[in-house]
Short mmCIF file of C-alpha atoms and ligand atoms in Angstrom, two decimals:
data_model
loop_
_atom_site.label_atom_id
_atom_site.label_comp_id
_atom_site.label_asym_id
_atom_site.label_seq_id
_atom_site.Cartn_x
_atom_site.Cartn_y
_atom_site.Cartn_z
CA UNK A 1 -6.80 -29.98 25.86
CA UNK A 2 -3.90 -32.32 26.75
CA UNK A 3 -2.44 -35.63 25.57
CA UNK A 4 -1.81 -38.86 27.40
CA UNK A 5 1.59 -37.47 28.45
CA UNK A 6 -0.07 -34.26 29.64
CA UNK A 7 2.36 -31.88 27.91
CA UNK A 8 0.64 -29.14 25.95
CA UNK A 9 1.48 -25.76 24.45
CA UNK A 10 -0.91 -22.82 23.97
CA UNK A 11 0.23 -20.09 21.56
CA UNK A 12 -1.40 -16.64 21.45
CA UNK A 13 -1.29 -15.25 17.88
CA UNK A 14 -1.44 -16.98 14.48
CA UNK A 15 1.16 -14.77 12.81
CA UNK A 16 4.48 -15.87 11.36
CA UNK A 17 6.15 -17.02 14.59
CA UNK A 18 3.06 -18.57 16.23
CA UNK A 19 2.24 -20.69 13.19
CA UNK A 20 5.85 -21.67 12.61
CA UNK A 21 6.16 -22.94 16.20
CA UNK A 22 2.84 -24.80 15.84
CA UNK A 23 4.22 -26.54 12.73
CA UNK A 24 7.42 -27.49 14.55
CA UNK A 25 5.64 -28.94 17.57
CA UNK A 26 2.95 -30.72 15.54
CA UNK A 27 5.64 -32.53 13.55
CA UNK A 28 7.20 -33.65 16.84
CA UNK A 29 3.84 -34.97 18.08
CA UNK A 30 3.37 -32.32 20.78
CA UNK A 31 -0.15 -31.18 21.60
CA UNK A 32 -0.29 -27.54 20.46
CA UNK A 33 -3.13 -25.07 19.91
CA UNK A 34 -3.00 -21.54 18.48
CA UNK A 35 -5.43 -18.81 19.59
CA UNK A 36 -5.88 -15.88 17.21
CA UNK A 37 -7.69 -12.62 17.93
CA UNK A 38 -8.92 -12.13 14.34
CA UNK A 39 -12.29 -13.74 13.58
CA UNK A 40 -10.91 -15.67 10.58
CA UNK A 41 -7.66 -16.54 8.76
CA UNK A 42 -7.55 -13.75 6.15
CA UNK A 43 -9.51 -10.81 7.54
CA UNK A 44 -6.69 -8.35 7.08
CA UNK A 45 -4.95 -7.87 3.75
CA UNK A 46 -1.36 -7.98 5.08
CA UNK A 47 -0.66 -7.92 1.36
CA UNK A 48 3.03 -7.30 1.33
CA UNK A 49 6.08 -9.25 0.41
CA UNK A 50 8.71 -10.28 2.88
CA UNK A 51 12.39 -10.97 2.26
CA UNK A 52 13.45 -14.15 4.00
CA UNK A 53 17.13 -14.30 4.88
CA UNK A 54 19.11 -17.41 5.76
CA UNK A 55 17.76 -17.41 9.33
CA UNK A 56 14.15 -17.23 8.18
CA UNK A 57 14.64 -19.87 5.49
CA UNK A 58 16.55 -22.15 7.84
CA UNK A 59 13.76 -21.85 10.44
CA UNK A 60 11.14 -22.76 7.85
CA UNK A 61 13.20 -25.69 6.62
CA UNK A 62 13.53 -27.02 10.16
CA UNK A 63 9.89 -26.46 11.12
CA UNK A 64 7.85 -27.40 8.05
CA UNK A 65 7.18 -30.74 6.43
CA UNK A 66 9.30 -30.92 3.25
CA UNK A 67 6.46 -30.30 0.71
CA UNK A 68 5.45 -27.11 2.55
CA UNK A 69 9.02 -25.79 2.56
CA UNK A 70 9.22 -26.50 -1.18
CA UNK A 71 5.93 -24.67 -1.60
CA UNK A 72 7.44 -21.57 0.05
CA UNK A 73 10.43 -21.66 -2.30
CA UNK A 74 8.48 -22.41 -5.46
CA UNK A 75 5.89 -19.70 -4.99
CA UNK A 76 8.66 -17.24 -4.03
CA UNK A 77 10.28 -14.73 -6.35
CA UNK A 78 13.44 -15.66 -8.19
CA UNK A 79 16.55 -15.67 -5.94
CA UNK A 80 19.10 -12.88 -6.05
CA UNK A 81 18.33 -9.31 -7.14
CA UNK A 82 19.43 -5.96 -5.76
CA UNK A 83 18.54 -3.25 -3.30
CA UNK A 84 19.22 0.17 -4.78
CA UNK A 85 19.55 3.36 -2.77
CA UNK A 86 18.67 6.33 -4.97
CA UNK A 87 17.70 9.96 -4.75
CA UNK A 88 14.09 11.05 -5.32
CA UNK A 89 14.62 11.00 -9.11
CA UNK A 90 15.71 7.33 -8.90
CA UNK A 91 19.33 8.23 -9.60
CA UNK A 92 21.53 5.53 -8.09
CA UNK A 93 23.61 6.28 -4.96
CA UNK A 94 24.68 2.69 -4.29
CA UNK A 95 23.47 -0.88 -4.72
CA UNK A 96 23.50 -4.02 -2.60
CA UNK A 97 23.45 -7.31 -4.53
CA UNK A 98 21.81 -10.37 -2.96
CA UNK A 99 23.31 -13.83 -3.36
CA UNK A 100 21.83 -15.70 -6.28
CA UNK A 101 21.29 -18.88 -4.23
CA UNK A 102 17.88 -20.40 -3.50
CA UNK A 103 18.57 -20.81 0.26
CA UNK A 104 20.37 -17.48 0.89
CA UNK A 105 17.60 -14.89 0.57
CA UNK A 106 14.18 -15.23 -0.95
CA UNK A 107 11.31 -12.83 -1.45
CA UNK A 108 7.90 -14.38 -0.66
CA UNK A 109 4.35 -13.09 -0.44
CA UNK A 110 3.32 -12.81 3.20
CA UNK A 111 -0.26 -13.95 2.61
CA UNK A 112 0.98 -17.04 0.75
CA UNK A 113 3.53 -17.77 3.46
CA UNK A 114 0.81 -17.53 6.10
CA UNK A 115 -1.35 -20.01 4.13
CA UNK A 116 1.60 -22.38 3.92
CA UNK A 117 2.18 -22.06 7.67
CA UNK A 118 -1.51 -22.86 8.32
CA UNK A 119 -1.50 -25.98 6.15
CA UNK A 120 -2.10 -29.18 8.09
CA UNK A 121 -2.98 -27.36 11.33
CA UNK A 122 -6.72 -28.01 10.93
CA UNK A 123 -8.54 -27.94 14.24
CA UNK A 124 -5.50 -26.47 16.00
CA UNK A 125 -6.06 -22.78 15.14
CA UNK A 126 -8.93 -21.12 17.01
CA UNK A 127 -10.16 -17.74 15.74
CA UNK A 128 -11.88 -14.94 17.62
CA UNK A 129 -9.82 -15.71 20.75
CA UNK A 130 -8.05 -12.58 22.02
CA UNK A 131 -5.53 -13.57 24.68
CA UNK A 132 -5.66 -11.34 27.76
CA UNK A 133 -3.55 -12.87 30.55
CA UNK A 134 -1.78 -15.95 31.88
CA UNK A 135 -2.99 -17.37 35.20
CA UNK A 136 -1.38 -19.89 37.52
CA UNK A 137 2.17 -21.14 37.47
CA UNK A 138 1.97 -23.85 40.09
CA UNK A 139 2.40 -27.58 39.48
CA UNK A 140 -1.07 -27.79 37.92
CA UNK A 141 0.17 -25.71 34.98
CA UNK A 142 -0.92 -22.45 33.39
CA UNK A 143 -4.17 -21.08 32.02
CA UNK A 144 -4.32 -18.76 29.05
CA UNK A 145 -7.25 -16.43 29.60
CA UNK A 146 -9.12 -14.66 26.81
CA UNK A 147 -10.90 -11.32 26.59
CA UNK A 148 -14.25 -13.17 26.29
CA UNK A 149 -13.75 -14.68 29.76
CA UNK A 150 -12.93 -18.22 28.56
CA UNK A 151 -9.60 -19.92 29.43
CA UNK A 152 -7.57 -22.97 28.38
CA UNK A 153 -5.08 -25.00 30.41
CA UNK A 154 -1.58 -25.66 29.06
CA UNK A 155 1.84 -26.71 30.34
CA UNK A 156 3.52 -23.88 28.41
CA UNK A 157 2.08 -20.58 27.10
CA UNK A 158 3.76 -18.62 24.28
CA UNK A 159 2.90 -15.00 23.47
CA UNK A 160 3.30 -14.56 19.70
CA UNK A 161 0.67 -11.85 19.57
CA UNK A 162 2.61 -9.13 17.78
CA UNK A 163 3.66 -5.59 18.60
CA UNK A 164 0.53 -4.73 20.64
CA UNK A 165 0.81 -7.88 22.79
CA UNK A 166 -1.47 -7.66 25.84
CA UNK A 167 0.57 -10.48 27.45
CA UNK A 168 3.82 -8.49 27.38
CA UNK A 169 3.09 -6.28 30.41
CA UNK A 170 2.57 -9.40 32.49
CA UNK A 171 5.36 -11.63 31.12
CA UNK A 172 8.13 -8.99 30.78
CA UNK A 173 7.10 -6.02 32.93
CA UNK A 174 8.56 -2.67 31.88
CA UNK A 175 9.54 -3.80 28.38
CA UNK A 176 6.94 -2.01 26.29
CA UNK A 177 8.43 -0.83 22.96
CA UNK A 178 9.76 2.71 22.59
CA UNK A 179 8.21 4.93 19.96
CA UNK A 180 10.39 6.33 17.13
CA UNK A 181 9.91 9.55 15.14
CA UNK A 182 9.20 7.60 11.93
CA UNK A 183 6.17 5.98 10.29
CA UNK A 184 5.34 4.24 7.01
CA UNK A 185 2.26 4.24 4.79
CA UNK A 186 2.35 0.92 2.93
CA UNK A 187 0.47 -0.08 -0.18
CA UNK A 188 0.25 -2.57 -2.98
CA UNK A 189 -0.27 -1.91 -6.69
CA UNK A 190 -0.72 -4.35 -9.59
CA UNK A 191 2.59 -5.05 -11.34
CA UNK A 192 1.02 -4.91 -14.80
CA UNK A 193 -1.12 -2.17 -16.21
CA UNK A 194 -2.55 -2.54 -19.73
CA UNK A 195 -0.44 -5.70 -20.09
CA UNK A 196 2.82 -3.85 -19.34
CA UNK A 197 4.99 -3.86 -16.22
CA UNK A 198 4.77 -0.60 -14.29
CA UNK A 199 8.35 -1.16 -13.12
CA UNK A 200 10.97 -0.09 -15.67
CA UNK A 201 13.16 -2.89 -17.01
CA UNK A 202 16.25 -1.40 -15.32
CA UNK A 203 14.63 -2.09 -11.92
CA UNK A 204 13.04 -5.49 -12.72
CA UNK A 205 14.88 -7.40 -10.00
CA UNK A 206 15.56 -4.48 -7.63
CA UNK A 207 14.05 -3.18 -4.47
CA UNK A 208 14.50 0.60 -4.37
CA UNK A 209 14.82 3.00 -1.43
CA UNK A 210 14.52 6.50 -2.88
CA UNK A 211 15.68 9.05 -0.34
CA UNK A 212 14.20 12.54 -0.61
CA UNK A 213 16.20 15.74 -0.27
CA UNK A 214 14.20 16.53 2.83
CA UNK A 215 15.50 14.44 5.78
CA UNK A 216 12.92 12.02 7.20
CA UNK A 217 11.26 11.28 3.87
CA UNK A 218 11.89 8.26 1.64
CA UNK A 219 9.98 5.91 -0.64
CA UNK A 220 10.50 2.16 -0.91
CA UNK A 221 9.18 -0.14 -3.61
CA UNK A 222 9.83 -3.62 -4.92
CA UNK A 223 7.99 -6.04 -7.17
CA UNK A 224 6.77 -9.48 -6.10
CA UNK A 225 6.65 -11.99 -8.95
CA UNK A 226 5.41 -15.44 -8.02
CA UNK A 227 7.81 -18.16 -9.17
CA UNK A 228 4.78 -20.42 -9.65
CA UNK A 229 1.12 -19.47 -9.44
CA UNK A 230 0.16 -20.31 -5.81
CA UNK A 231 -3.05 -22.08 -6.94
CA UNK A 232 -1.08 -24.54 -9.08
CA UNK A 233 1.73 -24.98 -6.55
CA UNK A 234 -0.71 -25.60 -3.65
CA UNK A 235 -2.70 -28.12 -5.72
CA UNK A 236 0.53 -30.03 -6.36
CA UNK A 237 2.27 -29.76 -2.97
CA UNK A 238 -0.48 -29.13 -0.40
CA UNK A 239 -3.74 -30.31 -1.94
CA UNK A 240 -6.75 -29.23 0.08
CA UNK A 241 -4.97 -26.22 1.65
CA UNK A 242 -6.21 -22.72 0.90
CA UNK A 243 -4.21 -21.00 -1.85
CA UNK A 244 -4.56 -17.22 -1.77
CA UNK A 245 -5.55 -15.61 -5.05
CA UNK A 246 -2.91 -12.96 -5.69
CA UNK A 247 -1.31 -11.70 -8.87
CA UNK A 248 2.18 -10.27 -9.20
CA UNK A 249 2.30 -6.89 -7.50
CA UNK A 250 4.48 -3.98 -6.41
CA UNK A 251 4.75 -3.37 -2.69
CA UNK A 252 5.56 0.21 -1.72
CA UNK A 253 5.99 2.28 1.40
CA UNK A 254 6.22 6.01 1.95
CA UNK A 255 8.39 6.74 4.97
CA UNK A 256 7.68 9.97 6.79
CA UNK A 257 7.83 11.52 10.24
CA UNK A 258 5.07 10.58 12.66
CA UNK A 259 4.43 14.29 13.29
CA UNK A 260 3.37 14.55 9.60
CA UNK A 261 0.65 11.90 10.02
CA UNK A 262 -2.66 13.67 10.73
CA UNK A 263 -4.75 12.35 13.62
CA UNK A 264 -7.59 10.06 12.57
CA UNK A 265 -6.09 8.59 9.37
CA UNK A 266 -5.40 5.21 11.02
CA UNK A 267 -7.67 2.70 9.29
CA UNK A 268 -9.05 5.33 6.88
CA UNK A 269 -7.79 3.81 3.62
CA UNK A 270 -8.69 6.71 1.38
CA UNK A 271 -7.08 9.26 3.71
CA UNK A 272 -3.93 7.15 3.94
CA UNK A 273 -3.56 6.87 0.19
CA UNK A 274 -4.17 10.62 -0.17
CA UNK A 275 -1.50 11.25 2.47
CA UNK A 276 0.95 9.08 0.52
CA UNK A 277 0.09 10.93 -2.70
CA UNK A 278 0.47 14.36 -1.05
CA UNK A 279 3.82 13.56 0.53
CA UNK A 280 5.38 12.04 -2.60
CA UNK A 281 4.87 14.85 -5.09
CA UNK A 282 8.62 15.48 -5.33
CA UNK A 283 9.44 11.89 -6.33
CA UNK A 284 9.95 10.33 -9.78
CA UNK A 285 6.72 9.80 -11.83
CA UNK A 286 7.09 5.99 -11.50
CA UNK A 287 6.55 6.40 -7.75
CA UNK A 288 3.57 8.70 -8.11
CA UNK A 289 1.97 6.25 -10.57
CA UNK A 290 2.34 3.44 -8.03
CA UNK A 291 0.31 5.41 -5.50
CA UNK A 292 -2.32 6.35 -8.10
CA UNK A 293 -2.87 2.68 -9.02
CA UNK A 294 -2.75 1.30 -5.46
CA UNK A 295 -5.32 -1.25 -4.28
CA UNK A 296 -7.09 0.69 -1.57
CA UNK A 297 -7.80 -2.20 0.85
CA UNK A 298 -4.10 -3.07 1.10
CA UNK A 299 -3.11 0.39 2.40
CA UNK A 300 -1.86 0.42 6.00
CA UNK A 301 -0.16 2.78 8.43
CA UNK A 302 2.69 1.50 10.57
CA UNK A 303 4.16 3.62 13.38
CA UNK A 304 7.72 2.40 13.82
CA UNK A 305 8.75 1.27 17.31
CA UNK A 306 11.75 -0.45 18.86
CA UNK A 307 11.51 -3.23 21.43
CA UNK A 308 13.14 -2.89 24.86
CA UNK A 309 15.32 -5.67 26.30
CA UNK A 310 13.31 -7.65 28.86
CA UNK A 311 14.86 -7.34 32.30
CA UNK A 312 12.68 -9.98 33.86
CA UNK A 313 10.69 -12.99 32.66
CA UNK A 314 7.94 -13.09 35.24
CA UNK A 315 6.20 -16.44 34.51
CA UNK A 316 8.71 -19.34 34.18
CA UNK A 317 6.60 -21.55 31.89
CA UNK A 318 5.44 -18.70 29.67
CA UNK A 319 7.52 -16.84 27.10
CA UNK A 320 7.23 -14.64 24.01
CA UNK A 321 8.44 -14.61 20.41
CA UNK A 322 8.65 -12.16 17.51
CA UNK A 323 7.34 -8.60 17.47
CA UNK A 324 5.70 -9.10 20.87
CA UNK A 325 9.14 -9.00 22.47
CA UNK A 326 11.52 -7.39 19.94
CA UNK A 327 9.66 -5.22 17.42
CA UNK A 328 12.00 -3.28 15.15
CA UNK A 329 11.64 -0.63 12.44
CA UNK A 330 11.45 -2.26 8.98
CA UNK A 331 15.02 -1.40 7.96
CA UNK A 332 17.17 -4.37 6.99
CA UNK A 333 14.18 -6.79 6.78
CA UNK A 334 14.89 -8.65 10.00
CA UNK A 335 11.58 -8.53 11.93
CA UNK A 336 9.90 -11.55 10.36
CA UNK A 337 13.14 -13.48 10.01
CA UNK A 338 13.93 -13.03 13.68
CA UNK A 339 10.37 -14.09 14.58
CA UNK A 340 10.75 -17.31 12.54
CA UNK A 341 14.17 -17.93 14.06
CA UNK A 342 12.63 -17.64 17.55
CA UNK A 343 9.96 -20.18 16.63
CA UNK A 344 12.43 -22.80 15.40
CA UNK A 345 14.72 -22.23 18.40
CA UNK A 346 11.94 -22.50 20.97
CA UNK A 347 10.51 -25.53 19.14
CA UNK A 348 13.91 -27.25 19.25
CA UNK A 349 14.39 -26.50 22.95
CA UNK A 350 10.92 -27.78 23.92
CA UNK A 351 11.25 -30.95 21.84
CA UNK A 352 14.71 -31.67 23.30
CA UNK A 353 13.45 -31.06 26.83
CA UNK A 354 10.63 -33.50 26.30
CA UNK A 355 12.98 -36.13 24.92
CA UNK A 356 15.44 -35.71 27.85
CA UNK A 357 12.83 -35.34 30.54
CA UNK A 358 14.07 -31.81 31.37
CA UNK A 359 11.62 -29.34 32.93
CA UNK A 360 9.97 -27.03 30.35
CA UNK A 361 11.00 -23.92 32.31
CA UNK A 362 14.66 -24.84 31.72
CA UNK A 363 14.04 -25.18 27.98
CA UNK A 364 12.29 -21.79 28.00
CA UNK A 365 15.10 -20.11 29.97
CA UNK A 366 17.66 -21.54 27.50
CA UNK A 367 15.58 -20.19 24.58
CA UNK A 368 15.39 -16.72 26.18
CA UNK A 369 19.14 -16.65 26.92
CA UNK A 370 19.93 -17.38 23.27
CA UNK A 371 17.14 -15.29 21.69
CA UNK A 372 17.66 -11.97 23.50
CA UNK A 373 21.23 -11.33 22.20
CA UNK A 374 20.55 -12.04 18.50
CA UNK A 375 17.11 -10.41 18.51
CA UNK A 376 18.27 -7.17 20.15
CA UNK A 377 21.31 -7.03 17.87
CA UNK A 378 18.78 -6.99 15.03
CA UNK A 379 16.69 -4.30 16.81
CA UNK A 380 19.80 -2.12 17.29
CA UNK A 381 20.89 -2.59 13.66
CA UNK A 382 17.43 -1.71 12.32
CA UNK A 383 17.21 1.39 14.55
CA UNK A 384 20.68 2.54 13.49
CA UNK A 385 19.88 2.02 9.80
CA UNK A 386 16.66 3.99 10.21
CA UNK A 387 18.56 6.91 11.77
CA UNK A 388 21.22 6.83 9.03
CA UNK A 389 18.76 6.76 6.16
CA UNK A 390 16.04 9.06 7.45
CA UNK A 391 17.66 11.11 10.22
CA UNK A 392 18.66 14.72 9.91
CA UNK A 393 22.42 14.14 10.38
CA UNK A 394 23.63 16.47 7.67
CA UNK A 395 26.69 14.65 6.34
CA UNK A 396 25.36 11.16 5.55
CA UNK A 397 22.10 12.50 4.13
CA UNK A 398 23.97 14.93 1.92
CA UNK A 399 26.28 12.17 0.70
CA UNK A 400 23.34 9.87 -0.06
CA UNK A 401 21.17 12.36 -1.87
CA UNK A 402 23.66 14.77 -3.41
CA UNK A 403 27.11 13.25 -3.81
CA UNK A 404 26.64 9.58 -4.67
CA UNK A 405 23.81 10.06 -7.22
CA UNK A 406 25.98 12.53 -9.16
CA UNK A 407 28.48 9.72 -9.75
CA UNK A 408 25.96 7.58 -11.65
CA UNK A 409 24.07 7.82 -14.88
CA UNK A 410 20.29 8.28 -14.70
CA UNK A 411 18.81 4.88 -13.76
CA UNK A 412 15.23 5.50 -14.89
CA UNK A 413 14.61 8.38 -17.32
CA UNK A 414 11.51 10.49 -16.65
CA UNK A 415 9.74 9.20 -19.78
C1 FAD B 1 5.13 -3.58 5.25
C2 FAD B 1 6.00 -4.51 6.03
C3 FAD B 1 7.05 -5.17 5.41
C4 FAD B 1 7.86 -6.06 6.13
N1 FAD B 1 8.88 -6.70 5.48
C5 FAD B 1 9.65 -7.58 6.16
C6 FAD B 1 10.72 -8.28 5.49
O1 FAD B 1 10.98 -8.10 4.30
N2 FAD B 1 11.47 -9.14 6.25
C7 FAD B 1 11.22 -9.36 7.56
O2 FAD B 1 11.94 -10.17 8.17
N3 FAD B 1 10.23 -8.71 8.21
C8 FAD B 1 9.44 -7.82 7.56
N4 FAD B 1 8.42 -7.18 8.20
C9 FAD B 1 8.19 -7.44 9.64
C10 FAD B 1 7.39 -8.72 9.86
O3 FAD B 1 6.19 -8.72 9.13
C11 FAD B 1 7.08 -8.90 11.36
O4 FAD B 1 8.25 -8.73 12.09
C12 FAD B 1 6.51 -10.29 11.62
O5 FAD B 1 5.25 -10.44 11.02
C13 FAD B 1 6.41 -10.57 13.11
O6 FAD B 1 5.87 -11.84 13.31
P1 FAD B 1 5.11 -12.19 14.66
O7 FAD B 1 4.78 -13.63 14.59
O8 FAD B 1 5.87 -11.68 15.81
O9 FAD B 1 3.80 -11.30 14.63
P2 FAD B 1 2.67 -11.13 13.55
O10 FAD B 1 3.02 -11.81 12.28
O11 FAD B 1 2.36 -9.67 13.54
O12 FAD B 1 1.44 -11.91 14.18
C14 FAD B 1 0.81 -11.56 15.38
C15 FAD B 1 -0.57 -12.22 15.38
O13 FAD B 1 -1.12 -12.10 16.68
C16 FAD B 1 -2.49 -11.73 16.55
N5 FAD B 1 -2.88 -11.09 17.82
C17 FAD B 1 -2.71 -9.82 18.22
N6 FAD B 1 -3.17 -9.65 19.46
C18 FAD B 1 -3.65 -10.84 19.85
C19 FAD B 1 -4.23 -11.32 21.05
N7 FAD B 1 -4.47 -10.51 22.09
N8 FAD B 1 -4.58 -12.63 21.13
C20 FAD B 1 -4.39 -13.48 20.09
N9 FAD B 1 -3.84 -13.07 18.93
C21 FAD B 1 -3.46 -11.78 18.82
C22 FAD B 1 -2.50 -10.82 15.33
O14 FAD B 1 -3.81 -10.71 14.79
C23 FAD B 1 -1.53 -11.56 14.41
O15 FAD B 1 -2.18 -12.54 13.64
C24 FAD B 1 7.61 -6.27 7.50
C25 FAD B 1 6.56 -5.61 8.15
C26 FAD B 1 5.76 -4.72 7.41
C27 FAD B 1 4.60 -4.00 8.10
#
């Protein structure tokens, strides 16, 4: 690996941030390679939708070639829509309305976004390579070492290897994420059943967080409708790239306390779906139907954690992005957006440094100084929102589930 100028970047992890940075650097002509632990591009379903906010969209716009950015927008759901907070019978407590502007917020399918981010990176993504450690640090550069014993040389190493990052202990000692009391069982169900939408018309463009009477229990769902069929949009805008085959769907998540999750259900799809069914008996029939019709292989368990501020960056030419450094509970939809923002920021800093002849460690330090404040603001906000919506604090929970819903008419009758 290495170009005539000798500047190269090795990224661990082909998730949202790793691929976004690879796109940025490839466009700028920098030699970049991505090393992914999974044996292939789509081994895990990861079949959920993701709401991109202005930071996420801006990062994609800056990093991707124009046709790929258009592909993300055109396969995305229609702009705008609402997030409704309801009680367990889907009676409205309050509603947030999203801006109806194409570049403000946009709901996209994560699998489709990942395909878009992989487009044009042929030969630069290497599968079955689990990063294990970073060696060196002298003038001869770094080596990214893998669990299989192999290693690659690079000027800069970036850990974008997600919440379980094995590089974190070495690059930011003492900053392993803190556990939280909450967990989520996530699933995906077809949007249409017998030709009809399973989501009532009143909720067509809404995400819903239904909060149970019992503190620490809630159910989230939202539909993902592709603006354009990915197969057609890819053929037009990224011919030759892999277009995932996905139909419109409903993404849902049962939020519960970790202490309610029996040992051994991790990875047991049937047991997870049964757990979701058991713990949602008190919710509206629309919710129970979603669980009954769920696609089993898209069911996952996520134990919520919060990242800890790094106190030290131990290897000057190595850094981290995304969940590896600042994982957050999925409240407020900032995890992926912050990861994409990191990628565009680090890409910009590295490209500028190369143009000015500045040392890469200075570019990396500038990235870290800017990233830590915005990323940990997002972590703090997500953690606070989680406590407000699922914690046992009597007053807010009582207002959400008892007082506010009484002020509204029934949103979805129990037909
Ligand atoms: C159900 C759900 C819904 C969500 N909704 C939203 C949303 O609406 N908005 C939002 O902003 N965020 C959302 N998020 C969060 C978002 O998905 C993550 O924050 C985001 O994917 C983080 O990106 P990343 O690049 O840091 O890591 P990831 O996308 O997790 O990628 C990490 C990659 O590294 C690989 N890897 C792991 N270990 C190694 C290793 N040792 N060596 C090499 N590769 C390795 C993994 O296989 C993976 O491909 C949601 C999360 C979930 C679970």
